[in-house]
Short mmCIF file of C-alpha atoms in Angstrom, two decimals:
data_model
loop_
_atom_site.label_atom_id
_atom_site.label_comp_id
_atom_site.label_asym_id
_atom_site.label_seq_id
_atom_site.Cartn_x
_atom_site.Cartn_y
_atom_site.Cartn_z
CA ASP A 4 -9.09 -0.32 -1.05
CA CYS A 5 -9.43 1.85 2.04
CA ARG A 6 -7.01 1.94 4.97
CA ILE A 7 -7.41 3.75 8.26
CA SER A 8 -4.59 5.58 10.07
CA LEU A 9 -4.20 7.71 13.20
CA ILE A 10 -1.92 10.63 12.30
CA LYS A 11 -1.11 13.50 14.65
CA GLY A 12 -4.27 13.06 16.66
CA ALA A 13 -6.63 12.72 13.70
CA ILE A 14 -8.24 9.76 11.89
CA TYR A 15 -7.61 9.39 8.16
CA PHE A 16 -9.05 7.14 5.48
CA LEU A 17 -6.67 6.48 2.57
CA CYS A 18 -8.89 5.18 -0.24
CA LYS A 19 -6.95 4.54 -3.44
CA GLU A 20 -5.74 8.07 -4.34
CA GLU A 21 -7.87 10.00 -1.86
CA LEU A 22 -6.89 10.96 1.68
CA LYS A 23 -9.83 11.86 3.93
CA GLN A 24 -9.74 13.26 7.45
CA VAL A 25 -12.76 12.07 9.42
CA THR A 26 -14.22 11.83 12.88
CA ILE A 27 -15.96 8.67 14.08
CA LYS A 28 -18.42 8.93 16.94
CA ARG A 29 -20.76 6.49 18.59
CA LYS A 30 -24.27 7.92 18.62
CA LYS A 31 -25.82 8.36 22.05
CA GLN A 32 -29.26 7.60 20.72
CA HIS A 33 -30.33 5.65 17.66
CA LEU A 34 -31.71 7.86 14.91
CA PRO A 35 -33.80 6.83 11.91
CA LYS A 36 -31.72 5.08 9.29
CA TYR A 37 -31.90 8.09 6.93
CA SER A 38 -32.38 11.49 8.49
CA VAL A 39 -33.45 14.57 6.54
CA LYS A 40 -29.92 15.98 6.15
CA HIS A 41 -28.51 12.68 4.84
CA HIS A 42 -28.62 11.28 1.34
CA PRO A 43 -29.51 7.61 0.78
CA PRO A 44 -26.76 5.09 -0.09
CA GLY A 45 -25.64 5.06 -3.69
CA TYR A 46 -25.49 8.84 -3.99
CA THR A 47 -22.17 10.71 -4.05
CA PRO A 48 -21.86 13.55 -1.55
CA PRO A 49 -23.41 16.81 -2.78
CA GLY A 50 -20.84 18.88 -4.66
CA TYR A 51 -18.46 15.93 -5.17
CA ASN A 52 -16.17 16.41 -8.19
CA THR A 53 -17.46 19.92 -8.85
CA ASN A 54 -15.72 23.28 -8.75
CA GLY A 55 -17.37 24.07 -5.45
CA GLY A 56 -16.48 20.73 -3.91
CA ILE A 57 -18.18 18.97 -1.03
CA LYS A 58 -19.63 21.24 1.61
CA LEU A 59 -17.72 20.41 4.77
CA PRO A 60 -18.16 19.04 7.33
CA TYR A 61 -20.16 16.29 5.61
CA VAL A 62 -21.90 13.53 7.58
CA TYR A 63 -21.91 10.24 5.67
CA PRO A 64 -25.23 8.37 5.57
CA ASN A 65 -25.46 5.08 7.44
CA ILE A 66 -25.83 2.11 5.14
CA HIS A 67 -25.55 -0.75 7.65
CA GLY A 68 -26.83 0.04 11.13
CA ASN A 69 -27.09 3.46 12.73
CA GLY A 70 -24.81 3.37 15.77
CA LEU A 71 -21.88 5.37 14.32
CA GLU A 72 -21.56 8.83 12.86
CA VAL A 73 -18.71 9.35 10.38
CA THR A 74 -18.02 12.97 9.44
CA LEU A 75 -15.70 14.12 6.63
CA LEU A 76 -13.65 17.13 7.75
CA SER A 77 -11.23 17.57 4.82
CA HIS A 78 -9.89 15.61 1.90
CA CYS A 79 -7.16 15.47 -0.73
CA LYS A 80 -8.51 14.05 -4.00
CA LYS A 81 -5.19 12.83 -5.40
CA ILE A 82 -2.37 12.03 -3.03
CA GLY A 83 -0.52 9.89 -5.60
CA ALA A 84 -0.87 7.79 -8.74
CA GLY A 85 -2.13 4.30 -7.99
CA LYS A 86 -3.56 2.52 -4.95
CA ASN A 87 -2.57 0.29 -2.00
CA PHE A 88 -0.52 3.10 -0.45
CA ASN A 89 0.84 2.75 3.07
CA ILE A 90 1.82 5.45 5.55
CA PHE A 91 5.11 5.08 7.43
CA ARG A 92 5.88 6.85 10.70
CA THR A 93 9.29 7.51 12.24
CA LYS A 94 10.61 9.63 15.08
CA SER A 95 11.36 13.14 13.84
CA ASN A 96 14.94 14.37 13.64
CA SER A 97 13.81 17.90 12.83
CA SER A 98 14.52 20.83 15.09
CA SER A 99 11.92 21.82 17.64
CA SER A 100 11.19 24.96 15.64
CA SER A 101 9.73 23.01 12.69
CA PRO A 102 6.34 24.53 11.83
CA ILE A 103 5.10 21.12 10.72
CA ILE A 104 6.40 18.84 13.45
CA GLY A 105 6.04 21.15 16.41
CA ASP A 106 8.17 21.30 19.53
CA SER A 107 7.27 17.97 21.14
CA ASP A 108 10.07 15.47 21.73
CA SER A 109 7.67 12.66 20.77
CA SER A 110 6.86 14.14 17.35
CA TYR A 111 6.94 11.98 14.27
CA ASP A 112 7.49 12.38 10.54
CA TYR A 113 5.11 10.66 8.12
CA TYR A 114 5.82 9.25 4.68
CA LEU A 115 3.57 7.94 1.92
CA GLN A 116 4.88 4.65 0.55
CA GLU A 117 4.31 4.60 -3.22
CA HIS A 118 6.05 1.34 -4.15
CA PRO A 119 7.25 -1.46 -1.87
CA ILE A 120 10.08 -2.62 -4.19
CA PRO A 121 12.02 -0.56 -5.16
CA HIS A 122 11.04 1.33 -2.01
CA THR A 123 9.84 4.78 -3.05
CA TYR A 124 7.97 7.21 -0.85
CA ASN A 125 7.31 10.90 -0.26
CA ARG A 126 7.18 12.95 2.89
CA LEU A 127 3.73 14.01 4.02
CA ASN A 128 2.87 17.47 5.31
CA ILE A 129 0.08 16.48 7.69
CA PRO A 130 -1.57 19.23 9.77
CA ASP A 131 -2.01 18.85 13.52
CA GLY A 132 -5.22 16.88 13.93
CA THR A 133 -5.81 18.19 17.44
CA LYS A 134 -6.56 21.62 16.00
CA SER A 135 -9.58 22.66 13.99
CA SER A 136 -8.77 22.01 10.32
CA THR A 137 -11.99 21.71 8.37
CA GLY A 138 -11.89 22.45 4.66
CA THR A 139 -8.67 22.91 2.69
CA ALA A 140 -6.15 21.65 5.25
CA LEU A 141 -5.15 18.73 3.01
CA ASN A 142 -4.72 20.66 -0.25
CA ASN A 143 -0.94 20.69 0.10
CA VAL A 144 -0.40 17.45 2.00
CA LEU A 145 2.25 15.96 -0.28
CA LYS A 146 5.62 17.69 -0.08
CA ARG A 147 8.57 16.34 -2.04
CA ARG A 148 10.85 19.15 -0.81
CA PRO A 149 9.33 21.11 2.08
CA GLU A 150 10.13 24.82 1.91
CA TRP A 151 11.13 24.79 5.57
CA LEU A 152 13.82 22.11 5.04
CA ASP A 153 16.06 23.27 2.20
CA THR A 154 18.70 20.63 2.89
CA GLN A 155 16.38 17.65 2.36
CA GLN A 156 17.58 15.44 -0.48
CA ASP A 157 15.36 13.89 -3.12
CA ILE A 158 14.24 10.45 -1.98
CA VAL A 159 15.62 7.71 -4.23
CA PRO A 160 15.39 3.90 -4.02
CA GLN A 161 18.39 2.05 -2.60
CA GLU A 162 20.76 0.90 -5.32
CA THR A 163 21.08 -2.78 -4.38
CA LEU A 164 18.36 -5.02 -2.99
CA PRO A 165 18.92 -8.11 -0.82
CA GLN A 166 18.59 -11.43 -2.60
CA PRO A 167 15.36 -13.38 -1.96
CA THR A 168 15.70 -15.74 0.99
CA PHE A 169 14.64 -18.74 -1.11
CA ASP A 170 14.34 -19.62 -4.79
CA THR A 171 11.06 -20.29 -6.55
CA PRO A 172 10.20 -21.65 -10.03
CA ASP A 173 10.49 -18.20 -11.62
CA THR A 174 14.20 -18.10 -10.68
CA VAL A 175 15.14 -20.14 -13.76
CA HIS A 176 12.87 -18.15 -16.07
CA SER A 177 13.65 -14.79 -17.60
CA ILE A 178 12.16 -12.45 -20.17
CA SER A 179 14.28 -11.47 -23.17
CA HIS A 180 13.14 -8.09 -24.46
CA CYS A 181 14.35 -5.30 -26.72
CA GLU A 182 15.14 -1.92 -25.21
CA ASP A 183 13.29 -0.14 -28.02
CA GLY A 184 10.10 -2.08 -27.29
CA SER A 185 10.17 -4.01 -30.56
CA MET A 186 10.14 -7.78 -30.93
CA ASN A 187 13.21 -7.90 -33.17
CA CYS A 188 16.67 -6.74 -32.06
CA ALA A 189 20.23 -8.02 -32.29
CA GLN A 190 20.95 -8.07 -28.54
CA PRO A 191 17.87 -8.56 -26.36
CA ILE A 192 18.24 -8.03 -22.62
CA ASP A 193 17.34 -10.72 -20.08
CA VAL A 194 15.43 -9.60 -16.99
CA PRO A 195 13.83 -11.62 -14.14
CA PHE A 196 10.40 -12.96 -15.03
CA PHE A 197 8.60 -10.99 -12.31
CA GLY A 198 10.99 -8.05 -12.49
CA GLU A 199 11.96 -5.85 -9.55
CA ASN A 200 8.93 -3.56 -9.35
CA ASP A 201 6.47 -5.01 -6.86
CA HIS A 202 2.97 -3.77 -6.15
CA GLY A 203 1.77 -2.92 -2.67
CA THR A 204 -0.49 -5.29 -0.73
CA ALA A 205 -0.36 -4.60 3.01
CA CYS A 206 2.10 -3.22 5.55
CA CYS A 207 3.33 -3.50 8.27
CA VAL A 208 3.85 -5.46 11.48
CA ARG A 209 6.90 -4.99 13.70
CA VAL A 210 9.16 -8.03 13.99
CA HIS A 211 12.42 -8.66 15.84
CA LEU A 212 14.93 -10.53 13.69
CA PRO A 213 16.88 -13.38 15.31
CA THR A 214 20.49 -12.70 16.29
CA ASN A 215 22.07 -16.13 15.62
CA ASN A 216 22.05 -17.10 19.33
CA ASN A 217 24.11 -14.03 20.24
CA LYS A 218 22.21 -12.97 23.38
CA SER A 219 24.44 -9.98 24.01
CA ARG A 220 23.55 -8.45 20.67
CA PRO A 221 20.21 -6.59 20.62
CA LYS A 222 17.63 -7.92 18.22
CA LYS A 223 17.06 -5.84 15.09
CA GLU A 224 13.54 -4.48 14.83
CA VAL A 225 12.04 -4.29 11.33
CA MET A 226 8.68 -3.62 9.71
CA VAL A 227 7.36 -6.55 7.64
CA GLY A 228 4.82 -6.16 4.87
CA ILE A 229 3.58 -8.06 1.83
CA SER A 230 4.03 -7.07 -1.83
CA HIS A 231 2.76 -8.83 -4.93
CA GLN A 232 3.14 -9.30 -8.65
CA LYS A 233 0.62 -10.52 -11.18
CA LEU A 234 0.24 -11.20 -14.86
CA SER A 235 -1.85 -8.12 -15.58
CA ARG A 236 -3.80 -7.59 -18.77
CA GLN A 237 -2.77 -3.93 -18.63
CA SER A 238 1.00 -4.49 -18.82
CA ALA A 239 1.14 -7.95 -20.47
CA TYR A 240 4.90 -7.81 -19.90
CA TRP A 241 5.42 -11.55 -20.40
CA LEU A 242 4.26 -11.18 -24.02
CA LYS A 243 7.27 -8.93 -24.69
CA ASP A 244 9.57 -11.97 -24.54
CA VAL A 245 11.19 -12.09 -28.01
CA LYS A 246 11.50 -15.87 -27.75
CA LYS A 247 7.72 -16.12 -27.29
CA ARG A 248 8.03 -18.66 -24.48
CA TYR A 249 5.13 -17.45 -22.36
CA GLU A 250 2.30 -16.75 -24.80
CA HIS A 251 0.24 -19.59 -23.30
CA LEU A 252 0.07 -18.00 -19.83
CA GLY A 253 -3.24 -16.59 -18.70
CA ILE A 254 -3.86 -13.24 -17.05
CA ASP A 255 -4.26 -12.54 -13.32
CA GLN A 256 -1.71 -15.12 -12.13
CA PHE A 257 -0.90 -13.74 -8.68
CA VAL A 258 2.10 -14.24 -6.35
CA SER A 259 3.19 -12.54 -3.11
CA ARG A 260 6.26 -12.14 -0.92
CA PHE A 261 7.32 -10.73 2.44
CA VAL A 262 9.44 -7.58 2.61
CA ALA A 263 11.26 -6.31 5.73
CA TYR A 264 12.10 -2.60 6.10
CA GLU A 265 14.19 -0.68 8.61
CA VAL A 266 12.00 1.13 11.13
CA THR A 267 13.66 4.53 10.64
CA HIS A 268 14.23 6.77 7.68
CA PRO A 269 15.31 5.98 4.95
CA PHE A 270 13.45 2.66 5.49
CA HIS A 271 15.93 0.50 3.59
CA ILE A 272 14.85 -3.00 2.60
CA VAL A 273 16.79 -5.45 4.78
CA ALA A 274 15.25 -8.72 3.59
CA ARG A 275 12.73 -10.12 1.13
CA SER A 276 11.40 -13.62 0.67
CA GLY A 277 10.89 -15.59 -2.51
CA TRP A 278 7.48 -15.65 -4.14
CA PHE A 279 4.64 -17.69 -2.68
CA CYS A 280 0.89 -18.07 -2.94
CA LEU A 281 -1.57 -18.69 -0.14
CA GLY A 282 -3.64 -21.88 -0.24
CA PHE A 283 -7.39 -22.25 -0.21
CA ALA A 284 -9.52 -22.06 2.88
CA ASN A 285 -10.92 -25.50 3.69
CA GLU A 286 -14.65 -25.99 4.04
CA ASN A 287 -14.30 -26.54 7.79
CA GLU A 288 -12.76 -23.05 8.11
CA PHE A 289 -16.12 -21.43 7.43
CA GLU A 290 -17.76 -20.01 10.51
CA GLU A 291 -20.71 -17.70 10.39
CA GLY A 292 -19.47 -14.14 10.91
CA THR A 293 -15.84 -15.01 11.62
CA GLY A 294 -14.52 -17.52 9.07
CA SER A 295 -13.74 -17.24 5.36
CA THR A 296 -16.86 -16.68 3.27
CA PHE A 297 -15.07 -18.36 0.33
CA ALA A 298 -14.08 -21.48 2.27
CA GLY A 299 -14.37 -24.47 -0.05
CA LYS A 300 -15.96 -22.36 -2.81
CA ASN A 301 -13.11 -20.87 -4.88
CA THR A 302 -10.96 -23.92 -5.63
CA GLY A 303 -11.60 -23.62 -9.37
CA ALA A 304 -9.19 -20.68 -9.75
CA ARG A 305 -5.64 -22.02 -9.50
CA LEU A 306 -2.19 -20.61 -10.14
CA ASP A 307 -1.12 -22.18 -13.45
CA ILE A 308 2.37 -21.07 -14.46
CA PHE A 309 5.63 -22.56 -15.79
CA ASN A 310 3.86 -25.81 -16.74
CA ASP A 311 2.74 -26.43 -13.15
CA THR A 312 -0.55 -25.96 -11.35
CA TYR A 313 -0.55 -24.93 -7.69
CA ASN A 314 -3.22 -25.36 -5.04
CA CYS A 315 -3.76 -21.67 -4.52
CA PRO A 316 -5.85 -19.01 -6.25
#
């Protein structure tokens, strides 16, 4: 679950809850697969998860090939709770005297997306990657209310979300549950089967929305990503239905949808699709090195929900 980002002139890996600043260089000459100063694959970096921490900079050992050198400069062990985080960038509206943004007109603010729906995120205090910042530069990377911007408001999800652009089988299904968490109450509350709290998948690509043939009106630019929901063993939310209508459903049923965000802060959700699942890769889609390695091999796992079976995993 690692993602790579270029932020303020530096390269970052965001792996689950850890943010790592690295450099990636192509080696001028090929060295032995494991040099004396490296540790073989399978070993955690020396000092990892200890009071002393990793001695930085740390050069990762090469596991496949030896043409690149990846060096860890600094890291933040816990940037948030969860995984599949995305980093949003928008033009800064801060004054040129901001100690974080700097005095460049092309400066940007960065935000860590924590949940895609409802859209929740926090502002990131990322140091300038063009300057030397080895060691503890990422210790205070997450700033809910930066000291230098006293007027910044707490970031809250937008109150109303756009309706899905199309209906899907879950539309006519709901979960009746008790507010106190019990299975017996006088007035249970009905909520949508998949709820309104999506999990992150991937984000984003920039898309220009159509303007209904109005050529004089500029197209609206949005960022489009994918979120998902699943029947997770951990939450087992469908078993909280007091009418016990969904006890036969199995775990790990997985659905996705598209979500479109505004490109500037506060990144409101402007559209979201209904749920869908992606079909299987056909056997003829397998190509050595480029095609799907599961083509024609994973058709046994199918989405089985609401008394229907779908041709997708």
